[in-house]
Amino acid sequence: MADLILTTFDWVPELPRGYVRDIRVRWALEEAGLPYRVESVPFRDRNGGHFARQPFGQVPWLTDGDMSIFESGAILLHLGNRSDALLPADPRARSEAIEWLFAALNSVEMASLPWSIFVFSGFNDDTPGWNRLDGFLGARLQHLEPVLAEREWLAGSFSVADILMADVLRLVDRFERLAGHPACRDYLARATSRPGFLKAHADQMAHFAAAD
Amino acid sequence: MADLILTTFDWVPELPRGYVRDIRVRWALEEAGLPYRVESVPFRDRNGGHFARQPFGQVPWLTDGDMSIFESGAILLHLGNRSDALLPADPRARSEAIEWLFAALNSVEMASLPWSIFVFSGFNDDTPGWNRLDGFLGARLQHLEPVLAEREWLAGSFSVADILMADVLRLVDRFERLAGHPACRDYLARATSRPGFLKAHADQMAHFAAAD
């Protein structure tokens, strides 16, 4: 079997460290126990070779034999097809994990990411636009709360859906927006205390620290 | 084979008509030639049964035998597994279609949807927050443009990735943000001139008109 290669930036500023999306892929690979190596591309000077692999100039991408895959959701789904530790084999449970994988990205992160851009840019002032964005995220958290209050993981057993949802919630929690949503906070604590996350996080921090 | 059932709202206001996400599912079902029927849930009074199927209180969801699936991305991926007209059988082409399916939702729509909320709320004034959101979308369109300039469809042949990307771009085009991106505009015109889209759009409009 060909080596799996995870490509990320060679360096990033302090602020995004620990939150670069390669952590999602590292975490999944750790959970599955799949061996991989990490390669780097320049953060400051993104060239044509980079855009050929990731058309939006971002990271990560995964190389698996003759396949090169971008988008963290697509990569995790691909890895899920290689390991029962990431996606359950039972068709109904698998379908449930996949819908929650999409919900993490397209229902929750679609609200949380623009919200976080406003927060770390200092645009979280009392304007109608900010209030609408904050309300958009608040509504999603409000609906997620009862779901997470009654289950340990989103789709029966731990899956790639939990990796994505937890990583999405990490950025929300970083700016203290999970106050008032104890089930979301407990779920996040459960997910991020897993050895797979701890290893992935330490590895990402070490990777960027090595470039300083 | 059990009937496929698409569930959407019984009624929506004028503004979202033609843009409710059931159109993505209708379009895919038309492209695949899969028979289905449509059921409705109340728009105004969303009850516990609704949240049990769609935890965020939105639409659509698809019922396929004993499976109930929410999230338009998850539904289209599920249908793609049932029809070569929606996802190519070749593993590399299939992987490419799936990464673009995620790119439509998590790279482009994550920028375009909050942007559209600002536009239709009249928050598209000259504030730092609005300018950042508009720049976020602009960067995604700028990177998408050369991709679409050199290919007819995102992953070789027409696939669910094109249904999602085109539907995402429709909302951008509605507010005239594709000016200056001729390849995006031509791609959108190509996609929305397909009989499957025209039927899906007419059916959605008729569904909501019938409830007035």
CSV table of C-alpha atoms in Angstrom, one decimal, chain A:
chain,number,residue,atom,x,y,z
A,1,MET,CA,0.0,0.0,0.0
A,2,ALA,CA,1.3,3.4,-1.0
A,3,ASP,CA,2.2,5.9,1.8
A,4,LEU,CA,-0.4,8.4,2.7
A,5,ILE,CA,1.0,11.9,2.5
A,6,LEU,CA,-0.6,14.9,4.2
A,7,THR,CA,0.3,18.2,2.8
A,8,THR,CA,0.1,21.4,4.9
A,9,PHE,CA,1.8,24.8,5.1
A,10,ASP,CA,5.4,25.0,6.1
A,11,TRP,CA,4.6,27.8,8.6
A,12,VAL,CA,1.6,29.9,9.7
A,13,PRO,CA,1.3,32.9,12.1
A,14,GLU,CA,0.6,32.3,15.8
A,15,LEU,CA,-3.2,32.9,15.7
A,16,PRO,CA,-4.2,29.9,13.5
A,17,ARG,CA,-1.8,27.5,15.1
A,18,GLY,CA,-3.6,24.5,16.5
A,19,TYR,CA,-6.6,25.3,14.2
A,20,VAL,CA,-5.2,24.7,10.7
A,21,ARG,CA,-7.4,22.2,9.0
A,22,ASP,CA,-4.7,19.6,8.6
A,23,ILE,CA,-5.5,18.8,12.2
A,24,ARG,CA,-8.8,17.2,11.0
A,25,VAL,CA,-6.8,14.8,8.8
A,26,ARG,CA,-4.1,14.1,11.4
A,27,TRP,CA,-6.8,13.3,13.9
A,28,ALA,CA,-8.6,10.9,11.6
A,29,LEU,CA,-5.3,9.2,10.7
A,30,GLU,CA,-4.4,8.8,14.3
A,31,GLU,CA,-7.9,7.3,15.2
A,32,ALA,CA,-7.6,4.9,12.3
A,33,GLY,CA,-3.9,4.0,13.0
A,34,LEU,CA,-3.0,4.6,9.4
A,35,PRO,CA,0.7,5.4,8.8
A,36,TYR,CA,1.4,8.7,7.0
A,37,ARG,CA,4.0,11.4,6.5
A,38,VAL,CA,3.7,15.1,6.3
A,39,GLU,CA,4.9,17.4,3.5
A,40,SER,CA,4.9,21.1,3.4
A,41,VAL,CA,4.2,23.9,0.9
A,42,PRO,CA,5.1,27.5,1.3
A,43,PHE,CA,2.6,29.6,3.2
A,44,ARG,CA,3.9,32.9,1.9
A,45,ASP,CA,4.5,32.1,-1.8
A,46,ARG,CA,1.8,29.8,-3.1
A,47,ASN,CA,2.7,28.6,-6.5
A,48,GLY,CA,0.9,27.0,-9.5
A,49,GLY,CA,1.8,23.5,-8.2
A,50,HIS,CA,-0.1,24.3,-5.0
A,51,PHE,CA,-3.2,25.6,-6.9
A,52,ALA,CA,-3.2,22.4,-9.0
A,53,ARG,CA,-3.7,20.4,-5.9
A,54,GLN,CA,-5.9,22.8,-3.9
A,55,PRO,CA,-7.6,25.3,-6.3
A,56,PHE,CA,-8.4,27.8,-3.6
A,57,GLY,CA,-4.7,28.0,-2.4
A,58,GLN,CA,-5.5,26.4,1.0
A,59,VAL,CA,-4.4,23.3,2.9
A,60,PRO,CA,-4.6,20.4,3.5
A,61,TRP,CA,-4.6,17.9,0.8
A,62,LEU,CA,-4.0,14.1,1.0
A,63,THR,CA,-2.1,12.0,-1.5
A,64,ASP,CA,-3.2,8.3,-1.5
A,65,GLY,CA,-1.4,6.5,-4.3
A,66,ASP,CA,-2.3,8.1,-7.6
A,67,MET,CA,-5.1,10.1,-6.0
A,68,SER,CA,-4.8,13.7,-4.6
A,69,ILE,CA,-7.8,14.9,-2.6
A,70,PHE,CA,-8.5,18.3,-1.2
A,71,GLU,CA,-11.3,19.5,1.1
A,72,SER,CA,-11.2,18.2,4.7
A,73,GLY,CA,-14.7,16.8,4.4
A,74,ALA,CA,-13.8,14.8,1.2
A,75,ILE,CA,-10.5,13.6,2.8
A,76,LEU,CA,-12.2,12.4,5.9
A,77,LEU,CA,-14.9,10.6,3.9
A,78,HIS,CA,-12.2,9.0,1.9
A,79,LEU,CA,-10.4,7.8,5.0
A,80,GLY,CA,-13.7,6.7,6.4
A,81,ASN,CA,-13.9,4.2,3.5
A,82,ARG,CA,-10.6,2.7,4.6
A,83,SER,CA,-11.3,2.2,8.3
A,84,ASP,CA,-14.3,1.1,10.5
A,85,ALA,CA,-12.8,3.2,13.3
A,86,LEU,CA,-13.9,6.3,11.2
A,87,LEU,CA,-17.2,5.2,9.7
A,88,PRO,CA,-19.4,2.4,10.9
A,89,ALA,CA,-19.9,-0.5,8.5
A,90,ASP,CA,-23.7,-0.8,9.1
A,91,PRO,CA,-25.5,1.1,6.2
A,92,ARG,CA,-27.9,3.0,8.4
A,93,ALA,CA,-25.3,4.1,11.0
A,94,ARG,CA,-22.9,5.0,8.1
A,95,SER,CA,-25.6,7.1,6.4
A,96,GLU,CA,-26.2,8.8,9.8
A,97,ALA,CA,-22.5,9.6,10.2
A,98,ILE,CA,-22.3,11.0,6.7
A,99,GLU,CA,-25.3,13.3,7.2
A,100,TRP,CA,-23.7,14.6,10.4
A,101,LEU,CA,-20.4,15.1,8.6
A,102,PHE,CA,-22.2,17.4,6.2
A,103,ALA,CA,-24.1,19.1,9.0
A,104,ALA,CA,-20.8,20.0,10.7
A,105,LEU,CA,-19.6,21.7,7.6
A,106,ASN,CA,-22.6,23.0,5.9
A,107,SER,CA,-25.0,23.8,8.8
A,108,VAL,CA,-22.7,24.7,11.7
A,109,GLU,CA,-19.4,25.8,10.1
A,110,MET,CA,-21.2,27.9,7.5
A,111,ALA,CA,-22.4,30.0,10.4
A,112,SER,CA,-19.4,29.7,12.7
A,113,LEU,CA,-16.6,30.5,10.3
A,114,PRO,CA,-17.8,33.9,9.1
A,115,TRP,CA,-18.7,34.6,12.7
A,116,SER,CA,-15.1,33.8,13.8
A,117,ILE,CA,-13.8,36.1,11.0
A,118,PHE,CA,-15.8,39.0,12.5
A,119,VAL,CA,-14.6,38.1,16.0
A,120,PHE,CA,-10.9,38.0,15.3
A,121,SER,CA,-11.1,41.1,13.1
A,122,GLY,CA,-12.8,43.0,15.9
A,123,PHE,CA,-16.0,43.5,13.8
A,124,ASN,CA,-18.1,42.0,16.5
A,125,ASP,CA,-19.6,45.4,17.4
A,126,ASP,CA,-23.3,46.2,17.7
A,127,THR,CA,-24.1,46.5,14.0
A,128,PRO,CA,-27.1,44.8,12.4
A,129,GLY,CA,-24.8,42.6,10.3
A,130,TRP,CA,-22.9,41.3,13.3
A,131,ASN,CA,-26.1,40.7,15.2
A,132,ARG,CA,-27.5,38.7,12.3
A,133,LEU,CA,-24.3,36.6,12.1
A,134,ASP,CA,-24.3,36.0,15.8
A,135,GLY,CA,-28.0,35.1,15.7
A,136,PHE,CA,-27.3,32.7,12.8
A,137,LEU,CA,-24.7,30.8,14.8
A,138,GLY,CA,-26.8,31.0,18.0
A,139,ALA,CA,-29.7,29.3,16.3
A,140,ARG,CA,-27.5,26.4,15.1
A,141,LEU,CA,-26.0,25.9,18.5
A,142,GLN,CA,-29.5,26.0,20.1
A,143,HIS,CA,-30.7,23.2,17.8
A,144,LEU,CA,-27.4,21.2,18.3
A,145,GLU,CA,-27.7,21.4,22.1
A,146,PRO,CA,-30.6,18.9,22.6
A,147,VAL,CA,-29.0,16.5,20.1
A,148,LEU,CA,-25.7,16.4,22.0
A,149,ALA,CA,-27.5,16.3,25.4
A,150,GLU,CA,-28.8,12.8,24.6
A,151,ARG,CA,-26.0,11.1,22.8
A,152,GLU,CA,-22.3,10.5,23.3
A,153,TRP,CA,-21.4,10.8,19.7
A,154,LEU,CA,-23.3,12.0,16.7
A,155,ALA,CA,-23.9,8.7,14.9
A,156,GLY,CA,-23.9,5.9,17.6
A,157,SER,CA,-20.1,5.4,17.8
A,158,PHE,CA,-17.3,7.9,17.3
A,159,SER,CA,-16.8,8.7,13.6
A,160,VAL,CA,-15.4,11.3,11.2
A,161,ALA,CA,-18.6,13.3,11.8
A,162,ASP,CA,-17.4,13.9,15.4
A,163,ILE,CA,-13.9,14.9,14.2
A,164,LEU,CA,-15.4,17.6,12.0
A,165,MET,CA,-18.1,18.8,14.4
A,166,ALA,CA,-15.7,19.0,17.3
A,167,ASP,CA,-13.1,20.9,15.3
A,168,VAL,CA,-15.8,23.3,14.2
A,169,LEU,CA,-16.9,23.8,17.8
A,170,ARG,CA,-13.3,24.3,18.9
A,171,LEU,CA,-13.2,27.6,17.1
A,172,VAL,CA,-16.5,28.7,18.6
A,173,ASP,CA,-15.3,27.7,22.0
A,174,ARG,CA,-12.1,29.6,21.5
A,175,PHE,CA,-14.1,32.8,21.5
A,176,GLU,CA,-16.3,31.6,24.4
A,177,ARG,CA,-19.5,31.3,22.4
A,178,LEU,CA,-20.4,27.8,24.0
A,179,ALA,CA,-21.3,29.4,27.3
A,180,GLY,CA,-25.0,28.5,27.8
A,181,HIS,CA,-24.6,25.4,25.7
A,182,PRO,CA,-23.3,22.8,28.3
A,183,ALA,CA,-24.0,19.8,26.2
A,184,CYS,CA,-22.0,21.2,23.3
A,185,ARG,CA,-19.2,22.0,25.7
A,186,ASP,CA,-19.2,18.6,27.3
A,187,TYR,CA,-19.2,16.9,23.9
A,188,LEU,CA,-16.2,19.1,22.8
A,189,ALA,CA,-14.4,18.1,26.0
A,190,ARG,CA,-15.1,14.4,25.3
A,191,ALA,CA,-13.8,14.6,21.8
A,192,THR,CA,-10.7,16.6,22.5
A,193,SER,CA,-9.6,14.4,25.3
A,194,ARG,CA,-9.2,11.5,22.9
A,195,PRO,CA,-5.6,10.4,22.4
A,196,GLY,CA,-6.0,10.8,18.7
A,197,PHE,CA,-6.8,14.5,19.0
A,198,LEU,CA,-4.1,15.2,21.6
A,199,LYS,CA,-1.5,13.6,19.3
A,200,ALA,CA,-2.8,15.5,16.2
A,201,HIS,CA,-2.7,18.8,18.1
A,202,ALA,CA,0.7,18.3,19.5
A,203,ASP,CA,2.0,17.3,16.1
A,204,GLN,CA,0.6,20.4,14.4
A,205,MET,CA,2.0,22.7,17.0
A,206,ALA,CA,5.4,21.0,16.7
A,207,HIS,CA,5.3,21.2,12.9
A,208,PHE,CA,4.8,25.0,12.9
A,209,ALA,CA,7.1,25.6,15.8
A,210,ALA,CA,9.9,23.8,14.0
A,211,ALA,CA,9.6,26.4,11.2
A,212,ASP,CA,10.1,29.5,13.4
